[in-house]
Amino acid sequence: MDALSDVLRVANLTGGVFLHAEFFAPWCIVARVAPEHCAPVLGPVSHLIVYHYVVEGDLHIRVEGEQETIVIGAGEVVLLPRNDLHLMGSDLSLPPVAGSEVIRPPRNGGLFSIHHGGSGGRTQMICGFLGCANAAGNPVLSTLPPLLRLNLTQDVAAEWIRSTFQYGAAEVAAGRPGSETVLAKLSELLFVEAVRRHAASLPEGQTGWFSGLRDPYVARALALLHREVDRRWTVDDLGREVGLSRSALADRFIHLIGVPPMHYLGQWRMQVATQKLRGTSTSLGQVAETVGYDSEAAFSRAFKKAYGVAPATWRRSKS
């Protein structure tokens, strides 16, 4: 298993759509998605990732506190991995209207909707989300920028996502049953594609988890640690597997990832453990064995050090 796939699996992402919007120039809104807008599709989550897919027209968008304004056109998606407060509009110099003031409740179990603006050009979009039940400490979610842009018109690989999303958006606009389910599944694919492209676009010399994926030795080490999380690893063992000395691998890993390999493994074991505790009825002893601890007591000590409570207490609080 590659490290990126494993991290996204443990994040336990749940996709969905909640809003069909039509804006007419001039317009400007300020928004942050509230969890209640994603119910009942969304269960208990600790984190929301929001996206806006432009069906027709274009929009300007800027995250609060950032300087850069991005223009998104038809067939493009903008994702906000931290659900930051953001401005959207035809002209961001206009006084913004709160998104909560113009959103309309669903009719007959459909989507929330917005019909807002003046009498100028139309921008039509579908807004969706990914809920994450296990975001704290996740190496992907914690290192993404506040805004990701994904152009689904650039290559053949993304064309089928674009065409299916375009079809689903038309179905949603027409109010046809089942259309939301199609877009919900595509939400997860959109995020994975955006993350892949972000990793591929990073400049040479940059450090961080995504840069580690591009280094052949560190990427191999990450893949091994994720594939065999229960193995009693040492840096010597890991170095032999990837073809580097203990010190060379440790230096390379720390430079790119920011922590030593065994420290990273300990953090990842806790991520896997929380996913098991939340999503399964597996016993504490079995969870401990799954993530590489010799005993339930040793696992409980490590878990309490990481999260401040015993694993059984943590599990009850999430049920």
XYZ file of C-alpha atoms in Angstrom:
319
model
C 0.000 0.000 0.000
C 1.359 3.447 -0.851
C 1.502 5.976 1.985
C -0.885 8.499 0.417
C -3.629 5.907 -0.097
C -3.188 4.671 3.462
C -3.385 8.164 4.969
C -6.552 8.957 3.022
C -8.088 5.607 4.010
C -7.484 6.212 7.707
C -8.853 9.759 7.410
C -12.215 8.050 6.717
C -13.535 10.659 4.280
C -17.272 10.858 3.581
C -18.311 12.884 0.554
C -21.520 14.668 -0.228
C -23.154 17.685 -1.865
C -25.300 20.228 -0.050
C -25.848 23.258 -2.280
C -26.839 24.226 -5.796
C -26.177 27.944 -6.347
C -26.838 30.541 -9.018
C -25.239 33.976 -8.734
C -25.698 36.984 -10.999
C -23.177 39.827 -11.273
C -22.534 41.883 -9.292
C -22.308 39.733 -6.187
C -20.036 38.988 -3.239
C -20.588 36.667 -0.282
C -18.548 35.579 2.728
C -18.977 31.972 3.778
C -17.890 29.059 5.890
C -19.834 25.818 5.691
C -21.687 24.806 8.858
C -21.978 21.090 9.728
C -25.784 21.326 9.802
C -25.790 22.125 6.082
C -24.184 18.731 5.470
C -26.665 16.685 7.485
C -28.107 14.073 7.308
C -25.415 12.678 4.960
C -22.677 13.667 7.354
C -22.337 11.786 10.618
C -20.140 12.875 13.544
C -16.948 14.382 12.123
C -14.073 16.432 13.470
C -13.265 18.236 10.240
C -14.874 19.550 7.056
C -13.238 19.945 3.660
C -15.332 22.119 1.343
C -15.300 22.421 -2.440
C -17.022 24.561 -5.066
C -17.412 23.219 -8.595
C -18.156 25.851 -11.239
C -20.654 24.601 -13.805
C -21.046 27.862 -15.720
C -19.444 31.305 -15.561
C -16.624 32.212 -13.201
C -15.956 33.530 -9.729
C -13.242 35.213 -7.684
C -12.309 33.616 -4.367
C -9.983 34.590 -1.520
C -9.420 32.947 1.856
C -9.637 35.286 4.840
C -6.165 36.415 5.868
C -4.599 35.547 2.504
C -3.508 38.076 -0.106
C -4.040 36.047 -3.278
C -7.346 36.155 -5.163
C -7.973 33.259 -7.554
C -10.363 33.265 -10.509
C -12.127 29.944 -11.118
C -13.889 29.190 -14.403
C -16.293 26.577 -15.732
C -15.007 23.023 -15.293
C -12.775 23.986 -12.379
C -12.973 23.122 -8.712
C -11.643 24.983 -5.701
C -11.197 23.048 -2.460
C -10.774 24.495 1.016
C -9.089 21.755 3.078
C -9.607 23.595 6.383
C -13.064 25.076 5.671
C -11.641 28.567 6.175
C -13.842 31.643 6.016
C -13.667 32.846 2.412
C -14.928 35.554 0.074
C -16.494 34.632 -3.276
C -18.002 36.847 -5.926
C -17.870 38.611 -9.247
C -16.169 41.540 -7.468
C -14.557 41.037 -4.052
C -14.379 44.784 -3.417
C -18.157 44.816 -2.893
C -19.520 44.666 0.673
C -19.989 40.928 1.230
C -23.304 39.344 2.173
C -23.137 36.450 4.631
C -23.781 33.156 2.893
C -26.096 32.149 5.741
C -28.414 35.066 4.825
C -29.024 33.981 1.231
C -29.064 30.201 1.520
C -32.488 28.605 1.095
C -33.524 25.391 2.881
C -34.059 22.196 0.867
C -37.380 21.433 -0.773
C -38.717 17.881 -0.611
C -35.459 16.520 0.749
C -33.266 18.062 -1.952
C -30.291 20.409 -1.701
C -29.915 23.803 -0.095
C -29.961 26.496 -2.782
C -28.888 30.071 -3.443
C -30.255 32.478 -6.064
C -28.528 35.786 -5.488
C -27.045 38.882 -7.119
C -27.862 41.518 -9.684
C -28.880 41.302 -13.335
C -25.497 40.535 -14.923
C -23.693 37.393 -15.996
C -24.611 34.107 -14.339
C -22.317 31.820 -12.339
C -23.717 28.407 -11.533
C -21.981 26.043 -9.125
C -22.352 22.955 -6.996
C -20.936 23.029 -3.473
C -19.931 19.867 -1.669
C -17.937 18.588 1.246
C -15.835 15.810 2.610
C -16.287 15.020 6.263
C -13.315 13.585 8.112
C -13.763 11.751 11.382
C -10.041 11.448 12.063
C -8.283 14.676 11.079
C -6.083 15.496 14.079
C -2.462 14.762 13.229
C -3.275 13.419 9.772
C -0.124 14.128 7.699
C -2.092 15.007 4.544
C -4.773 17.238 6.049
C -2.345 19.038 8.343
C 0.036 20.046 5.538
C -2.295 21.084 2.717
C -2.526 24.793 1.813
C -5.741 26.689 2.674
C -6.938 26.526 -0.947
C -6.445 23.983 -3.741
C -7.417 24.596 -7.352
C -8.211 21.701 -9.669
C -8.810 22.164 -13.387
C -10.727 19.185 -14.749
C -10.354 20.340 -18.355
C -6.562 20.018 -18.530
C -6.021 16.360 -19.353
C -7.710 13.136 -20.357
C -7.223 11.585 -16.912
C -9.533 14.161 -15.316
C -11.978 14.402 -18.229
C -14.191 11.559 -17.038
C -14.475 13.193 -13.593
C -15.429 16.494 -15.241
C -17.970 14.973 -17.613
C -19.590 12.890 -14.866
C -19.695 15.866 -12.529
C -21.190 18.019 -15.273
C -23.866 15.384 -15.838
C -24.539 15.077 -12.100
C -24.764 18.852 -11.733
C -27.361 19.004 -14.511
C -29.325 16.244 -12.789
C -29.192 18.138 -9.480
C -30.350 21.348 -11.159
C -33.298 19.446 -12.628
C -34.141 17.950 -9.228
C -33.868 14.346 -10.415
C -33.674 11.647 -7.709
C -30.335 9.930 -7.128
C -28.196 12.687 -8.631
C -26.789 13.680 -5.244
C -25.449 10.161 -4.714
C -23.389 10.357 -7.910
C -21.815 13.659 -6.876
C -21.196 12.414 -3.337
C -18.991 9.605 -4.646
C -17.191 11.985 -6.991
C -16.396 14.296 -4.080
C -13.855 11.806 -2.754
C -12.273 11.371 -6.186
C -12.009 15.139 -6.609
C -10.113 15.457 -3.353
C -7.709 12.615 -4.137
C -6.995 14.065 -7.584
C -6.410 17.524 -6.100
C -4.006 16.120 -3.499
C -2.079 14.159 -6.136
C -1.667 17.224 -8.311
C -0.629 19.344 -5.359
C 2.092 16.834 -4.486
C 3.309 16.726 -8.097
C 3.426 20.521 -8.389
C 5.643 21.223 -5.376
C 8.938 22.929 -6.274
C 12.248 21.119 -5.899
C 13.888 21.659 -2.545
C 10.666 22.100 -0.597
C 10.282 20.029 2.553
C 7.230 18.408 4.125
C 5.277 15.170 3.954
C 4.356 15.565 0.279
C 7.982 16.238 -0.640
C 8.864 13.023 1.146
C 6.663 11.152 -1.321
C 8.872 12.424 -4.155
C 12.127 11.253 -2.592
C 12.726 7.610 -3.630
C 14.239 6.547 -0.290
C 11.853 8.387 2.023
C 8.852 7.385 -0.109
C 9.925 3.742 0.128
C 10.394 4.074 3.881
C 6.946 5.647 4.271
C 5.347 2.908 2.185
C 6.971 0.220 4.339
C 5.958 1.849 7.612
C 2.373 2.180 6.408
C 2.188 -1.297 4.916
C 3.638 -3.031 7.995
C 2.562 -0.766 10.829
C 2.588 -3.715 13.265
C 6.203 -4.703 12.543
C 8.802 -4.110 15.286
C 10.754 -1.667 13.155
C 14.169 -0.211 13.888
C 15.903 2.447 11.799
C 18.560 -0.150 10.945
C 15.893 -2.509 9.552
C 14.248 0.290 7.608
C 17.571 1.472 6.190
C 18.410 -2.025 4.954
C 15.010 -2.297 3.261
C 15.398 0.986 1.357
C 19.128 0.694 0.631
C 20.567 3.413 2.880
C 22.617 3.436 6.040
C 20.855 4.091 9.341
C 22.261 7.610 9.638
C 21.679 8.535 5.980
C 18.031 7.482 6.125
C 17.460 9.238 9.461
C 18.989 12.476 8.154
C 16.999 12.347 4.933
C 13.749 11.514 6.740
C 14.138 14.280 9.326
C 15.017 16.833 6.639
C 11.906 16.104 4.585
C 9.298 14.883 7.075
C 10.457 16.874 10.094
C 10.662 14.000 12.597
C 12.763 10.800 12.907
C 11.333 7.626 11.311
C 10.400 5.939 14.593
C 8.713 9.085 15.869
C 6.668 9.215 12.670
C 5.774 5.538 13.080
C 4.557 6.161 16.636
C 2.343 9.025 15.448
C 0.944 6.962 12.614
C 0.202 4.024 14.891
C -1.978 6.359 16.964
C -3.805 7.500 13.811
C -4.566 3.906 12.857
C -5.584 3.102 16.431
C -8.128 5.944 16.597
C -9.609 4.805 13.288
C -9.986 1.259 14.662
C -11.423 2.469 17.970
C -13.947 4.753 16.286
C -15.010 2.614 13.355
C -14.914 -0.958 14.657
C -15.760 -3.017 17.740
C -12.269 -4.525 17.811
C -11.042 -5.177 21.345
C -8.282 -3.026 22.837
C -5.948 -6.011 22.829
C -6.536 -6.597 19.127
C -6.081 -2.895 18.334
C -2.808 -2.931 20.276
C -1.564 -5.917 18.281
C -2.701 -4.375 14.981
C -0.579 -1.273 15.545
C 2.524 -3.062 16.798
C 2.335 -3.075 20.594
C 3.321 -6.156 22.612
C 0.596 -5.637 25.182
C -2.617 -3.758 25.807
C -0.939 -1.984 28.723
C 1.890 -0.667 26.542
C -0.607 0.502 23.950
C -2.756 2.224 26.589
C 0.265 4.098 27.947
C 1.255 5.326 24.473
C -2.320 6.296 23.633
C -2.799 8.234 26.869
C 0.480 10.069 26.261
C -0.730 11.073 22.772
C -4.375 11.955 23.547
C -4.500 12.578 27.280
C -7.049 9.823 27.997
C -7.091 6.039 27.977
C -8.222 4.389 24.709
C -11.375 2.956 26.298
C -12.382 6.414 27.534
C -11.619 7.942 24.140
C -13.737 5.304 22.385
C -16.737 5.932 24.657
C -16.511 9.684 24.013
C -16.753 9.112 20.242
C -19.667 6.671 20.280
